[in-house]
Backbone as a printed PyTorch tensor [residue, N CA C, xyz], in Angstrom:
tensor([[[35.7360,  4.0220,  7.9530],
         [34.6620,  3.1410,  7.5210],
         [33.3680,  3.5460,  8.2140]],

        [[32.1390,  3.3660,  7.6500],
         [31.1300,  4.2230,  8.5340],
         [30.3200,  2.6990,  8.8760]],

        [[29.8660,  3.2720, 10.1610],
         [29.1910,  2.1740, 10.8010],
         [27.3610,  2.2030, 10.5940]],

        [[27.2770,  1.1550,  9.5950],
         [25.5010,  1.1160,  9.4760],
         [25.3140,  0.6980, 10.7160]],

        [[24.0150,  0.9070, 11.3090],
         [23.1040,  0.8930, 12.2470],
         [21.4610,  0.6680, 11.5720]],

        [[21.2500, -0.6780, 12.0880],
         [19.5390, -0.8800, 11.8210],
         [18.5820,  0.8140, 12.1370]],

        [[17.8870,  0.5590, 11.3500],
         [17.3100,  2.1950, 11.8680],
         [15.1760,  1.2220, 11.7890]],

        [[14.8850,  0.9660, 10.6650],
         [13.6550,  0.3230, 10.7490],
         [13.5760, -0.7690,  9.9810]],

        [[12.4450, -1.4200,  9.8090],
         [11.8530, -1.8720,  8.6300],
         [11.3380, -1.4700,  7.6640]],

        [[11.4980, -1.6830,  6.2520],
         [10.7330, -1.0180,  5.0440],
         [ 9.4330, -0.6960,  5.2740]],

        [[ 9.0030, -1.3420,  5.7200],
         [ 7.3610, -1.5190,  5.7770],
         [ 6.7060, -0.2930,  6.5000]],

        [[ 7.8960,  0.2660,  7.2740],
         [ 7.4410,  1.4290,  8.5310],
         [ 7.6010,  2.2130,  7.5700]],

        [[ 8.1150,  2.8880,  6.7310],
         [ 8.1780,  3.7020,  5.7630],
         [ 7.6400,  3.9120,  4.3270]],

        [[ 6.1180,  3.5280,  4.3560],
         [ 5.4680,  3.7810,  2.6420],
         [ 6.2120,  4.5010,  1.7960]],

        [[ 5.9060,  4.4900,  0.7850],
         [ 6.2890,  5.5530,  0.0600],
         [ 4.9230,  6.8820,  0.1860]],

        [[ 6.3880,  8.1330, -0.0170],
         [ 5.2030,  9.2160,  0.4930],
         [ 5.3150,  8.9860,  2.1170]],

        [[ 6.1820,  8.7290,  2.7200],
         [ 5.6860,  8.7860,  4.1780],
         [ 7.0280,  9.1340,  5.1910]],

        [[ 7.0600,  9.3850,  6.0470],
         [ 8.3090,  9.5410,  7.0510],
         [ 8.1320,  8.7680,  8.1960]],

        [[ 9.4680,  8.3490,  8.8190],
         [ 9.4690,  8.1260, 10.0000],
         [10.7120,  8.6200, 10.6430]],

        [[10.5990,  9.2980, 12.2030],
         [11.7380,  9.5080, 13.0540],
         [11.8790,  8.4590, 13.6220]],

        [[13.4510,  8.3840, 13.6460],
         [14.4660,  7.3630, 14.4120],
         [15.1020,  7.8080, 15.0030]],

        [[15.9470,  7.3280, 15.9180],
         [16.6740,  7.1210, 16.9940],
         [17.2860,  6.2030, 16.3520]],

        [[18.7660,  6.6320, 16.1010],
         [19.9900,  5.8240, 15.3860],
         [21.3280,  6.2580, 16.0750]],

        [[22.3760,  5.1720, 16.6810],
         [23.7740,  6.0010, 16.9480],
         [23.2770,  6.8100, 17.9350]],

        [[21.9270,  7.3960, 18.9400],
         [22.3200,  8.8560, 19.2210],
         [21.6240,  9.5090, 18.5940]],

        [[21.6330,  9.6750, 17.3590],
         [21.3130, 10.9680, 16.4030],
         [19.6320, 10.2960, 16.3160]],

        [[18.9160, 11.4580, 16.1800],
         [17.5260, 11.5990, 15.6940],
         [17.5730, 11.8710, 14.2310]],

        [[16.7910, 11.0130, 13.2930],
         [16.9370, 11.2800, 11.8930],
         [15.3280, 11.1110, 11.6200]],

        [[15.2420, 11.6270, 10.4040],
         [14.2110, 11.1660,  9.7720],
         [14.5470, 10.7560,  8.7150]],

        [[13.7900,  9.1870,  8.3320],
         [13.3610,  8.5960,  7.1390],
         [12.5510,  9.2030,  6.1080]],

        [[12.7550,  8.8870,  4.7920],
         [11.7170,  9.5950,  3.9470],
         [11.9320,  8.4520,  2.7550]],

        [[11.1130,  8.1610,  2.3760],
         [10.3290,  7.2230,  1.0980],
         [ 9.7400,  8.0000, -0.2380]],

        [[10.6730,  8.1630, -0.9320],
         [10.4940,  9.2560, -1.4640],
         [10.3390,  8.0750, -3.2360]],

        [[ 9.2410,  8.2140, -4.2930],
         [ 9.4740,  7.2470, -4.9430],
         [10.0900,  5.6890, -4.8650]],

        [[10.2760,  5.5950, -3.7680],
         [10.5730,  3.9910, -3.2400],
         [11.7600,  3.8170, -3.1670]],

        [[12.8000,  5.1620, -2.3680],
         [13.8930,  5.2500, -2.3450],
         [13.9300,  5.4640, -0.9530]],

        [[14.9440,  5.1880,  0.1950],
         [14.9760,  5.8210,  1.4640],
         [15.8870,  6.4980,  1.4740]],

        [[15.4470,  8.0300,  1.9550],
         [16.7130,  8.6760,  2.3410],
         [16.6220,  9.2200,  3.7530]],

        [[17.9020,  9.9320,  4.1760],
         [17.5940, 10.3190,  5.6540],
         [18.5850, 11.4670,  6.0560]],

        [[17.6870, 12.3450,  7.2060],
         [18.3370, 13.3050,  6.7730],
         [18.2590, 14.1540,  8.7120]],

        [[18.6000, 14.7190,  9.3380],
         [18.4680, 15.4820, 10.6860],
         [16.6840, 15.4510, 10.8290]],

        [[16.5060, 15.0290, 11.6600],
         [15.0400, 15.3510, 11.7660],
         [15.1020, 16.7470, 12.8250]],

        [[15.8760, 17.4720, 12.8210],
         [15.8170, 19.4270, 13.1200],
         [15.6360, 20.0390, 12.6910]],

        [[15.1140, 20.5540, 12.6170],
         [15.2010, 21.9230, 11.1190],
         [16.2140, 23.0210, 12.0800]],

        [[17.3890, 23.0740, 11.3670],
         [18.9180, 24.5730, 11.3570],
         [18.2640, 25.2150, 11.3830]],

        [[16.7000, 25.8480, 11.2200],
         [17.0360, 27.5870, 11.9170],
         [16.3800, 27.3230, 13.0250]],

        [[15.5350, 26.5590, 13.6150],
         [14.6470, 26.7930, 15.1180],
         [14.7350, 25.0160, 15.8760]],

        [[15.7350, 24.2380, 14.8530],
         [15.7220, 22.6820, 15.4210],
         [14.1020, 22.3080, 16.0750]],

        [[13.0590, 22.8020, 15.3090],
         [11.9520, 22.1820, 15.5610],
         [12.0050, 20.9390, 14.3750]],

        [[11.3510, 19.6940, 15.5150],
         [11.2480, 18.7360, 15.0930],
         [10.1270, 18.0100, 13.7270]],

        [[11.0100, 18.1130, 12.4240],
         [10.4920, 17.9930, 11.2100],
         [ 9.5870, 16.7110, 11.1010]],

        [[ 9.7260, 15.9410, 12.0980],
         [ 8.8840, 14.4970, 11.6290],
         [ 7.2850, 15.1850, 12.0810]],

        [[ 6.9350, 16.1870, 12.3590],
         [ 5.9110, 16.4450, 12.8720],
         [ 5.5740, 18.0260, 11.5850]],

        [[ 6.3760, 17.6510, 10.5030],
         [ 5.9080, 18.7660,  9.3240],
         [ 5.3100, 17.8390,  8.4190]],

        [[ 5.0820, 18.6980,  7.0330],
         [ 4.1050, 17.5640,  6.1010],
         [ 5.1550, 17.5970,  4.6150]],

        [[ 4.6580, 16.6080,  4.7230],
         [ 6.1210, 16.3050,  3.3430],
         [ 5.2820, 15.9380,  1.7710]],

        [[ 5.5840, 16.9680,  0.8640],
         [ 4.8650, 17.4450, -0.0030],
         [ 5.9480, 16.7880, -1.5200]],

        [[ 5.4630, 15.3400, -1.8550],
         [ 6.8700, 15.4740, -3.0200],
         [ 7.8800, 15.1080, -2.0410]],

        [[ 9.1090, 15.6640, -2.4950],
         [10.6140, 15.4600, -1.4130],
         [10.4940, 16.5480, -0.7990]],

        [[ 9.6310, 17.4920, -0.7360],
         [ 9.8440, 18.6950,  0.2210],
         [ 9.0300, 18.3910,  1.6490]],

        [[10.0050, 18.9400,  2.7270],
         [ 9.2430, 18.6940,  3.9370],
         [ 9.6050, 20.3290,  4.3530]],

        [[ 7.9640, 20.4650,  5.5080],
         [ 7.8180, 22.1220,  5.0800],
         [ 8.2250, 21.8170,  7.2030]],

        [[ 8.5550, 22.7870,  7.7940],
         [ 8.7580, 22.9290,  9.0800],
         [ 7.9200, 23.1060,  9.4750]],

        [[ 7.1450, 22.7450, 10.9680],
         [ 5.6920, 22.9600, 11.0640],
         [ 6.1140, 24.4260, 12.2930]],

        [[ 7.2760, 24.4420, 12.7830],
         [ 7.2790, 25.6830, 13.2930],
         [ 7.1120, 27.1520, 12.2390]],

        [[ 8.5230, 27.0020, 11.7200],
         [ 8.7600, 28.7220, 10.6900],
         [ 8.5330, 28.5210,  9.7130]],

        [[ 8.2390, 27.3460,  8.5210],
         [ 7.6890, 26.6930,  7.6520],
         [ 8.9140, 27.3160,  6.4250]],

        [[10.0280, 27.1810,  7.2040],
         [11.1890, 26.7330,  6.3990],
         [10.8460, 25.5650,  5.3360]],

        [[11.5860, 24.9750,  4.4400],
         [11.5000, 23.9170,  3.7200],
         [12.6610, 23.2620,  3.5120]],

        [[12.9260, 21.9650,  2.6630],
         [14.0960, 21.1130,  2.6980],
         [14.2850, 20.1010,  1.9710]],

        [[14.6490, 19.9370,  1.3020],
         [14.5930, 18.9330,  0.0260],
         [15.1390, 17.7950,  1.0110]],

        [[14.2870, 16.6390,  0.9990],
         [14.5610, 15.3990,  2.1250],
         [15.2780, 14.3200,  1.3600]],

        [[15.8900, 14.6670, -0.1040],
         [16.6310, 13.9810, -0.6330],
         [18.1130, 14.2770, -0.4760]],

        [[18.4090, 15.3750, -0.7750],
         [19.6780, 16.3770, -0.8400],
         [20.2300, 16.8260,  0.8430]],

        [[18.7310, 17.5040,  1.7330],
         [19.1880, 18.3520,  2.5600],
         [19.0460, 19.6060,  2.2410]],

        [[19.0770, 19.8820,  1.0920],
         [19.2900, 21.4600,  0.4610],
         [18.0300, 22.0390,  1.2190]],

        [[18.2700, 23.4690,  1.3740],
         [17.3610, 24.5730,  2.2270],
         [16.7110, 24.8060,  0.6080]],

        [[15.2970, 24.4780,  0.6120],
         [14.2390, 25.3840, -0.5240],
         [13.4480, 26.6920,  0.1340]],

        [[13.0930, 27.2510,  1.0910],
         [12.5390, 27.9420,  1.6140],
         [13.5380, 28.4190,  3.0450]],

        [[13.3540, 30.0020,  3.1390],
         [14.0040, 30.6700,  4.4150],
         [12.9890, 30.0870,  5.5210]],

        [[13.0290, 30.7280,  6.7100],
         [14.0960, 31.1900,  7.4310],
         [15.0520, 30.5820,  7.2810]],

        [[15.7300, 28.7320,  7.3290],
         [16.3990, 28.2780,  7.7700],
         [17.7160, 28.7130,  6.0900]],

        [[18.7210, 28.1790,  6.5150],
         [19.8810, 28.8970,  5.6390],
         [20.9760, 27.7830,  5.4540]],

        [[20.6140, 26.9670,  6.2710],
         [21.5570, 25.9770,  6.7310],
         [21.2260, 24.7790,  6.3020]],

        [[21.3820, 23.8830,  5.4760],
         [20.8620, 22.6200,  4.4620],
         [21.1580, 21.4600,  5.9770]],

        [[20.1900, 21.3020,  5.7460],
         [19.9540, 19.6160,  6.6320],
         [21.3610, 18.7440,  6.6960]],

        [[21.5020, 18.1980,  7.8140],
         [22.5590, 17.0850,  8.0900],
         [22.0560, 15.6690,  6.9710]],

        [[22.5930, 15.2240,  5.8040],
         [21.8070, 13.5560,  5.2370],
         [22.5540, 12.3720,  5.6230]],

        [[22.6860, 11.2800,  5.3800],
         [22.8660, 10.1570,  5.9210],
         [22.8770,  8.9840,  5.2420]],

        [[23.7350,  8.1720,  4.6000],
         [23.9120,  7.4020,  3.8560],
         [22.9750,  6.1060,  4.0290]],

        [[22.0540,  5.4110,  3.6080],
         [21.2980,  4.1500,  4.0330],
         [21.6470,  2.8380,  2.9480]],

        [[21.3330,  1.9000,  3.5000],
         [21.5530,  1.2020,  2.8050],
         [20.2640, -0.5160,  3.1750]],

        [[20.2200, -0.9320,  2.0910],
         [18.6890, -1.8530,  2.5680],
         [19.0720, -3.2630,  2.5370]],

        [[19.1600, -4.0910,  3.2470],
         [19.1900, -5.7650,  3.3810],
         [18.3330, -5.9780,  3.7610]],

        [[17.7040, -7.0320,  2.8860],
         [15.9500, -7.3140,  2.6720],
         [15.2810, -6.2570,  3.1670]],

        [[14.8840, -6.8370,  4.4420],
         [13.6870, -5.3430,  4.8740],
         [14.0190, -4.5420,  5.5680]],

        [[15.4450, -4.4800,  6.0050],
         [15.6800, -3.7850,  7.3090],
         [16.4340, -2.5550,  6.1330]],

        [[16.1460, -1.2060,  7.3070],
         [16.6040,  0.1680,  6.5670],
         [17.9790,  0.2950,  7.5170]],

        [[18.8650,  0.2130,  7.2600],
         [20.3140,  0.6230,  7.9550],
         [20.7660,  2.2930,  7.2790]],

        [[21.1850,  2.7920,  8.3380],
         [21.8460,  4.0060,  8.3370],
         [23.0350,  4.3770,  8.8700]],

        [[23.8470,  4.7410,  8.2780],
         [25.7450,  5.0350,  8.3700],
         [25.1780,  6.2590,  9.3050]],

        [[25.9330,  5.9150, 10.6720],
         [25.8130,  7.0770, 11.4580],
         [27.5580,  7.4430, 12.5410]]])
């Protein structure tokens, strides 16, 4: 059974916008993508530079180190260096709070 964990409030997350959390342990990032939350490793697999500090274009978030890319819906790798598709994360929303299965 996976254990949700509060991660934010809706409100911290526009649409079009990200936020890093601290969930379980794990560092994730939020993404508001059309008024959907998804969440996904906030590392980027080839240099684990920290993605909440890239720019998120659409569902693509570009790495601000090697400017890898990453579909912040899926995880899927769109752009090299990185090779390795993002860790994602199941969420789920009661009223305003964003919970994440971690």
């Amino acid at each position: 059974m996976e254990d949700y964990q509060w991660a934010a409030e809706l409100t911290e997350v526009p649409p079009g916008n990200l936020k890093y959390v601290q969930v379980g342990g794990k560092h994730i990032l939020l993404a508001n993508i059309d008024e959907q939350i998804y969440a996904v490793d906030n590392y980027c697999t080839h240099s684990r530079c920290l993605l909440h500090n890239g720019k998120l274009k659409g569902k693509v978030i570009t790495c601000p180190c090697h400017f890898a890319e990453f579909d912040v819906t899926t995880g899927e790798v769109i752009a090299a260096p990185a090779k390795t598709p993002l860790a994602t994360y199941r969420v789920r929303l009661e009223g305003s709070d964003i919970l994440v299965a971690v």
